[in-house]
Short mmCIF file of C-alpha atoms and ligand atoms in Angstrom, two decimals:
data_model
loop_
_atom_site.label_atom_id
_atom_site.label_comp_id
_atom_site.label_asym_id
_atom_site.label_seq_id
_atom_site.Cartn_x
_atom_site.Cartn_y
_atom_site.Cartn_z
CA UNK A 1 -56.37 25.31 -28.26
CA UNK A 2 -55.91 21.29 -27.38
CA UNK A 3 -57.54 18.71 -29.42
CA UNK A 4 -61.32 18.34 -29.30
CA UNK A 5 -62.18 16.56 -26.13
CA UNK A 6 -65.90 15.46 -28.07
CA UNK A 7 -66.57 14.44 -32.06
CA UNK A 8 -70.32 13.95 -33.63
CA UNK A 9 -70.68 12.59 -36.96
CA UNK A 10 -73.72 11.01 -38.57
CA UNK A 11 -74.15 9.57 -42.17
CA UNK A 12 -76.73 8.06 -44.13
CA UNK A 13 -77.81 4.38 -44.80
CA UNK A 14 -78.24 3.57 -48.66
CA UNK A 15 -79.82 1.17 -50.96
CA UNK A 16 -77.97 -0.85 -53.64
CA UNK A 17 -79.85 -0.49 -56.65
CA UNK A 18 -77.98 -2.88 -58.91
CA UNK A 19 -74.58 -4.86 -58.21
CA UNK A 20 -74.72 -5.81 -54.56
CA UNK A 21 -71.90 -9.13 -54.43
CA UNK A 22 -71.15 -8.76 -57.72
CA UNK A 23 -69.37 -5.80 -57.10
CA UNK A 24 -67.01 -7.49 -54.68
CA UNK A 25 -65.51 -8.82 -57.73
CA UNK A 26 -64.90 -5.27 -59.13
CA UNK A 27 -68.50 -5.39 -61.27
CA UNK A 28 -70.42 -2.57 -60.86
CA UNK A 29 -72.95 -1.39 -58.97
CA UNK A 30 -76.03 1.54 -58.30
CA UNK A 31 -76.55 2.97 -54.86
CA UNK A 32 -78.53 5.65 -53.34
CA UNK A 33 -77.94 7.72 -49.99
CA UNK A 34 -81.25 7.83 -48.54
CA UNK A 35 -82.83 9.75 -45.99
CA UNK A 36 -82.33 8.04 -43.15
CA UNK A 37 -79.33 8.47 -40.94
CA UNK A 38 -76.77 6.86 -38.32
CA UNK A 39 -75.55 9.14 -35.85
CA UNK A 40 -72.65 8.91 -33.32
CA UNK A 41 -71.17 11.11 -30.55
CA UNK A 42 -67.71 10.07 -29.02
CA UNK A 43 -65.81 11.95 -26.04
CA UNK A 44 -62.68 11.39 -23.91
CA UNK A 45 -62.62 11.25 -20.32
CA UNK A 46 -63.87 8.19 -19.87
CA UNK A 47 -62.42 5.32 -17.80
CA UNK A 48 -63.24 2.69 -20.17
CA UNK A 49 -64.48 2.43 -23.48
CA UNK A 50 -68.37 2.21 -23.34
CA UNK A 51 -70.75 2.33 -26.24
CA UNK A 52 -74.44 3.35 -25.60
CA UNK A 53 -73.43 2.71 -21.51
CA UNK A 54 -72.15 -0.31 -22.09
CA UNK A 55 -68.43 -1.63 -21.91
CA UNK A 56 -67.22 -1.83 -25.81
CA UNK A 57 -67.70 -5.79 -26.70
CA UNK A 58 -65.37 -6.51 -29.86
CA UNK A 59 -67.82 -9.34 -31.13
CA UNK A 60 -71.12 -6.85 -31.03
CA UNK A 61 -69.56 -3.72 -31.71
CA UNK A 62 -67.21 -5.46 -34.25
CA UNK A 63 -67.23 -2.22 -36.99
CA UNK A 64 -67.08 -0.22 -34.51
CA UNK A 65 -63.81 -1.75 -32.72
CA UNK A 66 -62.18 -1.89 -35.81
CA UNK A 67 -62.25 1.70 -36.88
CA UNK A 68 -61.08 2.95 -33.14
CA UNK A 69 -58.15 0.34 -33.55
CA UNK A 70 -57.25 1.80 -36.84
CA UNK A 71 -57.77 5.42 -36.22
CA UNK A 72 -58.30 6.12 -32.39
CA UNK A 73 -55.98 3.59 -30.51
CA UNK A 74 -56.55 2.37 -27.64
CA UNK A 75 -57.39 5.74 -25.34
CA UNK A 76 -60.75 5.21 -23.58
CA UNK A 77 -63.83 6.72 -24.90
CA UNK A 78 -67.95 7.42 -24.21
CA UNK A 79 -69.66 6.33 -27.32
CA UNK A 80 -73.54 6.73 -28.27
CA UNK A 81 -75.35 6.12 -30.88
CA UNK A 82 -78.49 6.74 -32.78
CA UNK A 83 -80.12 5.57 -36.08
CA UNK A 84 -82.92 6.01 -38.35
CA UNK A 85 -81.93 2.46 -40.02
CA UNK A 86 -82.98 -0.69 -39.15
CA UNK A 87 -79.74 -2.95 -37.74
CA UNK A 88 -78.17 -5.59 -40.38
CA UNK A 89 -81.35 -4.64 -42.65
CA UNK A 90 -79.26 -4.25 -45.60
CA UNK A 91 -79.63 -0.52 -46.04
CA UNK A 92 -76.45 0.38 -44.53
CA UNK A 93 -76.17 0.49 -41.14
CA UNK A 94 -72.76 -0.86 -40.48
CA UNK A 95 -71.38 1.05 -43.11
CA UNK A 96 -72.78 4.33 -41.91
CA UNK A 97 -71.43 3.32 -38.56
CA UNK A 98 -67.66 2.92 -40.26
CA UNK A 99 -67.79 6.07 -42.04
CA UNK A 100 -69.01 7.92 -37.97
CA UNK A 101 -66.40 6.19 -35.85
CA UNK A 102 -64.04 6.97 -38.50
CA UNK A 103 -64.55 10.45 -39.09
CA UNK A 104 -65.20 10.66 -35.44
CA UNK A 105 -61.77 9.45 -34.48
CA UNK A 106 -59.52 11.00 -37.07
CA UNK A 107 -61.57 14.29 -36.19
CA UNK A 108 -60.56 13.94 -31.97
CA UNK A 109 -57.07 13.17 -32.93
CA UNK A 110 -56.54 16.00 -35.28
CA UNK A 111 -58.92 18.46 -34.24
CA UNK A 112 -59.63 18.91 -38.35
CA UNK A 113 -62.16 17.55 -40.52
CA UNK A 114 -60.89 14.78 -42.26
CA UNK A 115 -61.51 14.59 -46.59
CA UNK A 116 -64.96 13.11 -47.69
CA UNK A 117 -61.61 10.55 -49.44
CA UNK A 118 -59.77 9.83 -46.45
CA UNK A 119 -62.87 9.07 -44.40
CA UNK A 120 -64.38 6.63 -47.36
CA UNK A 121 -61.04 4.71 -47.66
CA UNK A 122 -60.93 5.12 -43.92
CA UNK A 123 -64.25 3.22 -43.40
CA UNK A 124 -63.53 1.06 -46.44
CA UNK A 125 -60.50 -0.46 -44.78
CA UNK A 126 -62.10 -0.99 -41.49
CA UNK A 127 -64.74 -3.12 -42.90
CA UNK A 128 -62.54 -5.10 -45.52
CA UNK A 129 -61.05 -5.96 -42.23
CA UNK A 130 -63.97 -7.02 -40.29
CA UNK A 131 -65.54 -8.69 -42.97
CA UNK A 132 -62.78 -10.21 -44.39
CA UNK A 133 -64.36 -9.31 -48.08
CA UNK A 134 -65.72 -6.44 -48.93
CA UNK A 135 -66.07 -3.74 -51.70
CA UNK A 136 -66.26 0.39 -50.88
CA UNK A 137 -69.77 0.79 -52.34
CA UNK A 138 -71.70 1.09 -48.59
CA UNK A 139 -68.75 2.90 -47.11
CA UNK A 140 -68.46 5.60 -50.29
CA UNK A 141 -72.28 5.73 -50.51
CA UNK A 142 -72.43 6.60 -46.96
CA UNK A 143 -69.29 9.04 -47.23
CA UNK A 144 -70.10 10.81 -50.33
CA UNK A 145 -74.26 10.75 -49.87
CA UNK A 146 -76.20 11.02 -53.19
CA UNK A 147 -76.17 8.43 -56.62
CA UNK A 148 -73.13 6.48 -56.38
CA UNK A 149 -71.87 4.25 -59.68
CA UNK A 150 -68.34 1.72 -58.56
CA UNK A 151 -66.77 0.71 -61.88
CA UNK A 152 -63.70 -0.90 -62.43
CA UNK A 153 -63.14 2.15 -64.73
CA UNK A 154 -64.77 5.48 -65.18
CA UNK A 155 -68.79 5.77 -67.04
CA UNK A 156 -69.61 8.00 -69.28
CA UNK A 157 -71.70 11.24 -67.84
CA UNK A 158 -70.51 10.41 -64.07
CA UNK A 159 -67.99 12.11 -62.04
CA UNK A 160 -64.99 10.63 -60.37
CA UNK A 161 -64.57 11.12 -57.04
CA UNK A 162 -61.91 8.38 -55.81
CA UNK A 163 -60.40 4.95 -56.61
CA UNK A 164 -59.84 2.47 -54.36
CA UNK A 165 -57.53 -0.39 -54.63
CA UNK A 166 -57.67 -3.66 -53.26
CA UNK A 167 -55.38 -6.98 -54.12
CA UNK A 168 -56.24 -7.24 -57.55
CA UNK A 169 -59.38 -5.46 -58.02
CA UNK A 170 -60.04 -1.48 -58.52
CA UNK A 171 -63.21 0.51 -58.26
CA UNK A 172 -63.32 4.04 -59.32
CA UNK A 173 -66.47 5.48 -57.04
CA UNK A 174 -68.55 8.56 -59.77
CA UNK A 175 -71.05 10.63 -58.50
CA UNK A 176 -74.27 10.31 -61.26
CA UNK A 177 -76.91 13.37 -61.11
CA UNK A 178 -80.40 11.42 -60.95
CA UNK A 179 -84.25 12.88 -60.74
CA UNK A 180 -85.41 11.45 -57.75
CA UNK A 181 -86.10 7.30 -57.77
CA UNK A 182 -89.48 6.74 -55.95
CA UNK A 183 -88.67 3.55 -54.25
CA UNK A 184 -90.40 1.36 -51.09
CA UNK A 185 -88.12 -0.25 -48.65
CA UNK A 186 -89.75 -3.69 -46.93
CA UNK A 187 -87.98 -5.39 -44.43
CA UNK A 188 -88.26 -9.16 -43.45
CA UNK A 189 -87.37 -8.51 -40.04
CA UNK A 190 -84.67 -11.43 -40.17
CA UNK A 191 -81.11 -10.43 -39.98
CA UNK A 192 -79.05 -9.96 -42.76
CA UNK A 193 -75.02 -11.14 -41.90
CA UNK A 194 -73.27 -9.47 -44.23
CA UNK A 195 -69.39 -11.51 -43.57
CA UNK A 196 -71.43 -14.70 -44.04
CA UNK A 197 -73.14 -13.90 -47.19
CA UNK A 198 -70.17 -12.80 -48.54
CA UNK A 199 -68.16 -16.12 -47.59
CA UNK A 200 -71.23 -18.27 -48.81
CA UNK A 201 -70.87 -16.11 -52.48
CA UNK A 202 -67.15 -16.51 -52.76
CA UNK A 203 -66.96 -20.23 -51.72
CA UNK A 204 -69.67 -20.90 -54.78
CA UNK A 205 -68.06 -18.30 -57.03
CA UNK A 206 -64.41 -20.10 -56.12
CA UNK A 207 -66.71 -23.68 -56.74
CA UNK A 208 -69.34 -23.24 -59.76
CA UNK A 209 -68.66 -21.59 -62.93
CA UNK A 210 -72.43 -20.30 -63.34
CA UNK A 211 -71.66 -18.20 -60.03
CA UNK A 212 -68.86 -16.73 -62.12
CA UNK A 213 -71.54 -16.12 -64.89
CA UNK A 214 -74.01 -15.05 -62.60
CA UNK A 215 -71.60 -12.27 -60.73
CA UNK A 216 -70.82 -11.19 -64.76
CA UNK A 217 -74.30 -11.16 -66.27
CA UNK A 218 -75.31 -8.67 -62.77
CA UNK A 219 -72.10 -6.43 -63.90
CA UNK A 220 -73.62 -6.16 -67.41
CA UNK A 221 -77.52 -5.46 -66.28
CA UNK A 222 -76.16 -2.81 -63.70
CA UNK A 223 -75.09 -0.76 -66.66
CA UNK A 224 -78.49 -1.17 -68.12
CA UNK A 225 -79.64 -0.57 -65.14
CA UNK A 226 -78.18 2.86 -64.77
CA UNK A 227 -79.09 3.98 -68.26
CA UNK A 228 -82.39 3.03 -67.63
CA UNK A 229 -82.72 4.87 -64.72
CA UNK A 230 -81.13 8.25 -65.93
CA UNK A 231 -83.23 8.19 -68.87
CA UNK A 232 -86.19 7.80 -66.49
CA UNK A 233 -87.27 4.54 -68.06
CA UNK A 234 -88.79 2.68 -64.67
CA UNK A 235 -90.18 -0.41 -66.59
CA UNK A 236 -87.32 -1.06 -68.15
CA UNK A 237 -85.23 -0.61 -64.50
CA UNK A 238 -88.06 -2.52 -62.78
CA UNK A 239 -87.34 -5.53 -65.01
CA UNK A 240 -83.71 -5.04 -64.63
CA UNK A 241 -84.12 -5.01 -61.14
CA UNK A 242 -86.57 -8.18 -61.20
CA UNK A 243 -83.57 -10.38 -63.12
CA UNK A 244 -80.89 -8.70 -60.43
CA UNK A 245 -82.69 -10.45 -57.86
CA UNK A 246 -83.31 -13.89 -59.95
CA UNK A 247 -79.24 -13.70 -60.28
CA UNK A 248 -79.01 -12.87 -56.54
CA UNK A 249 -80.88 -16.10 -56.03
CA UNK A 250 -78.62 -17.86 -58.37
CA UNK A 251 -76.09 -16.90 -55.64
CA UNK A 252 -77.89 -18.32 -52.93
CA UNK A 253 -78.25 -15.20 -51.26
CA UNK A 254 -82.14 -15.03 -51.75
CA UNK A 255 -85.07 -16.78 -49.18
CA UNK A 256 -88.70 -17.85 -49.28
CA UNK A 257 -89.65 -15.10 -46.91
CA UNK A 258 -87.76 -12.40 -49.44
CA UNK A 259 -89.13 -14.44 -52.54
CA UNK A 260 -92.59 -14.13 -51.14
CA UNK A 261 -92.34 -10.64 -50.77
CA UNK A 262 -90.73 -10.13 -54.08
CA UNK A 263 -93.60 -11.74 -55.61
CA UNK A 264 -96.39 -9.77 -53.01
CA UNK A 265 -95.05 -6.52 -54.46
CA UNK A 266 -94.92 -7.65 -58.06
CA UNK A 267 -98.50 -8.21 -58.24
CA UNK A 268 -99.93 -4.21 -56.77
CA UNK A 269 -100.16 -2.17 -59.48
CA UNK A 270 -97.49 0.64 -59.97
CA UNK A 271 -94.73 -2.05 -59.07
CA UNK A 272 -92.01 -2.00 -61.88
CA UNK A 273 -89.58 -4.23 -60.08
CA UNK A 274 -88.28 -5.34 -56.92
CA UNK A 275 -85.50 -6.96 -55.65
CA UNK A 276 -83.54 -7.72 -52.31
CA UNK A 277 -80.99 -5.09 -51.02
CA UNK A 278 -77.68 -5.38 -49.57
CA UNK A 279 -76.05 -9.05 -48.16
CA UNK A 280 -79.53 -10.68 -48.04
CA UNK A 281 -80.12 -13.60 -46.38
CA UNK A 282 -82.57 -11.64 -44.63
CA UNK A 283 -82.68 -7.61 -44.86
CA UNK A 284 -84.53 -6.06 -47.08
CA UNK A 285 -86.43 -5.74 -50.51
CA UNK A 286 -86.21 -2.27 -52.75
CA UNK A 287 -89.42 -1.67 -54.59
CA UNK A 288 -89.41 0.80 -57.66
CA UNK A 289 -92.66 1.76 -57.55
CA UNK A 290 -95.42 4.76 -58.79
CA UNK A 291 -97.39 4.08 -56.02
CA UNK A 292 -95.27 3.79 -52.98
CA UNK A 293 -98.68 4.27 -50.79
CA UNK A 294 -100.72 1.99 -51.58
CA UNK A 295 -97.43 -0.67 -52.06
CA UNK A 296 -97.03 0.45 -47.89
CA UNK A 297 -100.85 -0.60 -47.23
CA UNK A 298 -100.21 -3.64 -49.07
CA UNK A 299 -97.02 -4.66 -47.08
CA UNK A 300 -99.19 -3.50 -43.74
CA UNK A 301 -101.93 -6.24 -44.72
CA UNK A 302 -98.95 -8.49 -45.14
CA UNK A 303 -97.36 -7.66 -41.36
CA UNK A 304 -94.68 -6.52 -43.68
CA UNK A 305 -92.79 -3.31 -42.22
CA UNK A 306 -92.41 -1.36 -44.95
CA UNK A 307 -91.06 2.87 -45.58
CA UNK A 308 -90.93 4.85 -48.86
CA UNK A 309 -87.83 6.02 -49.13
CA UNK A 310 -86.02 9.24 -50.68
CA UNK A 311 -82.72 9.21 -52.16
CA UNK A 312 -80.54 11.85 -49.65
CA UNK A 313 -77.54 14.25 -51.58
CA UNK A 314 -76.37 14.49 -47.99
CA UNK A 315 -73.44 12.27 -47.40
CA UNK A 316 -71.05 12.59 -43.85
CA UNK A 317 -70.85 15.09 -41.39
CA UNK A 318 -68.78 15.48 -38.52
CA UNK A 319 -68.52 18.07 -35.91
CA UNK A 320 -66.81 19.06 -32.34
O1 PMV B 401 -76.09 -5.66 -46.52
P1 PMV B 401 -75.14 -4.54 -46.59
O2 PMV B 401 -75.79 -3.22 -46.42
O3 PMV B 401 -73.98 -4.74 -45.66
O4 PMV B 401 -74.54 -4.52 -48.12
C1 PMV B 401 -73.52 -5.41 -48.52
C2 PMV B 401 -73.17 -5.25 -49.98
C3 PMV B 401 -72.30 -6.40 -50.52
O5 PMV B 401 -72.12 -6.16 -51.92
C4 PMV B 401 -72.99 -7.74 -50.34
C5 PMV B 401 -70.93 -6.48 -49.84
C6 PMV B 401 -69.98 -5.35 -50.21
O6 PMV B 401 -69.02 -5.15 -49.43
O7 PMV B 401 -70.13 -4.70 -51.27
#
């Protein structure tokens, strides 16, 4: 039997509970798979590379580029894709799009399935690149599917699954076994740029010595943060989650439209806390909430698009 002459993979979008930028600089962070996924389906045969019928642009399909010129070559193929995630919303999109066209290619030139590992370092490395910063908590998240904790070392209670090395800075990715977290995703319908929040951070972390602070004091509450959360304490998470986004704002990563509906969802009642998601800039806000319902309604009245969201133990899949 040749190789495969067709490779589908899909993988979920997550939300970063705790630690988003902070964990660039090896702090920790909290993210959940949800269920919502990315899908891709690449075949040879093609004359040129298209994606979605068009030919392959390297400045729109930038992720995407990078992981064929890492692990496909240069061989043309007939790309499509799906997704269940809203595009530079924070939750994951890119990411999940990494960890396809990477399991997608190594799977068409080996004809195996490639290790939930080598497709998260995979993905990890195709981003770094296309970012020019990054850390592996989207492209594990999306990999492994489930609770995922980055540390610079390993946590008490959680599972290692791989470490990943970068320059000077290590994270060791653990699995952590949590009930379900009800949480409301709301986005602001403005893009989030992930490369450009991440320059902005590291030019004022470089700069200002309360950056440095801020990225520490978010390593510290993300540890909170996940105690609080296993031992089911939501207030206490809620108003971890509340001073993760005042610290995200510190960073210059927050704006009025995701402060205003920080503040909107603070005020309906079964709200414990709420903070932006991802890059920011734009994106989205995660809600902990007991009343993701009526939070939706309120977010509706608001023109705010808003989903409840489930936390997914699903992570990649990839098929012929
Ligand atoms: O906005 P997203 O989904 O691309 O999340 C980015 C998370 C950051 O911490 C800001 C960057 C990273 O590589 O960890």
């Amino acid at each position: 039997m040749g190789p495969p002459t067709e490779a589908r993979a899909s993988a979920p979008g997550k939300v970063i509970l705790f630690g988003e930028h902070a964990v660039v600089y090896g702090e920790p962070s909290l993210s959940l798979a949800l269920d919502r996924r990315f899908r891709l389906r690449a075949a040879t045969g093609a004359k040129a590379t298209t994606v979605n019928h068009e030919p392959l642009d390297l400045r729109k399909h930038a992720y995407l580029a990078q992981a064929l010129t890492l692990y496909w070559g240069d061989a043309p193929l007939r790309i499509t894709t799906e997704s269940d995630l809203p595009s530079a919303g924070g939750v994951g999109s890119s990411a999940a799009l990494s960890v396809c066209t990477t399991a997608a290619a190594l799977r068409l030139r080996t004809g195996q399935t490639p290790s939930a590992e080598t497709v998260a370092r995979g993905a990890f490395e195709a981003e770094y690149v296309t970012q020019g910063a990054a850390s592996p908590n989207d492209t594990s998240v999306s990999t492994a599917g489930g609770a995922v904790l980055l540390s610079p070392t390993r946590a008490a209670g959680a599972t290692p699954l791989w470490r990943i090395e970068r320059g000077d800075r290590a994270w060791t990715v653990q699995r952590v076994e949590l009930e379900p977290v009800p949480l409301v995703v709301a986005t602001t319908g403005t893009r989030s740029h992930t490369a450009e929040q991440v320059a902005k951070v590291k030019r004022l972390v470089e700069r200002e010595p309360a950056a440095r602070e801020a990225v520490s004091a978010i390593g510290r509450l993300t540890l909170d943060g996940v105690d609080a959360i296993r031992a089911g304490d939501f207030s206490r998470a809620g108003r971890l989650m509340n001073r993760n986004h005042e610290l995200l704002h510190a960073l210059g990563v927050d704006t009025p439209e995701l402060a205003r509906l920080a503040k909107a969802a603070r005020a309906v009642p079964g709200t414990f806390g709420a903070k932006l998601t991802g890059a920011g800039g734009g994106g989205s806000l995660v809600v902990l909430t007991e009343k993701a319902p009526a939070l939706v309604r309120a977010f509706e009245d608001l023109g705010v698009r808003s989903f409840a969201v489930r936390s997914s133990p699903d992570g990649f899949e990839v098929t012929s």
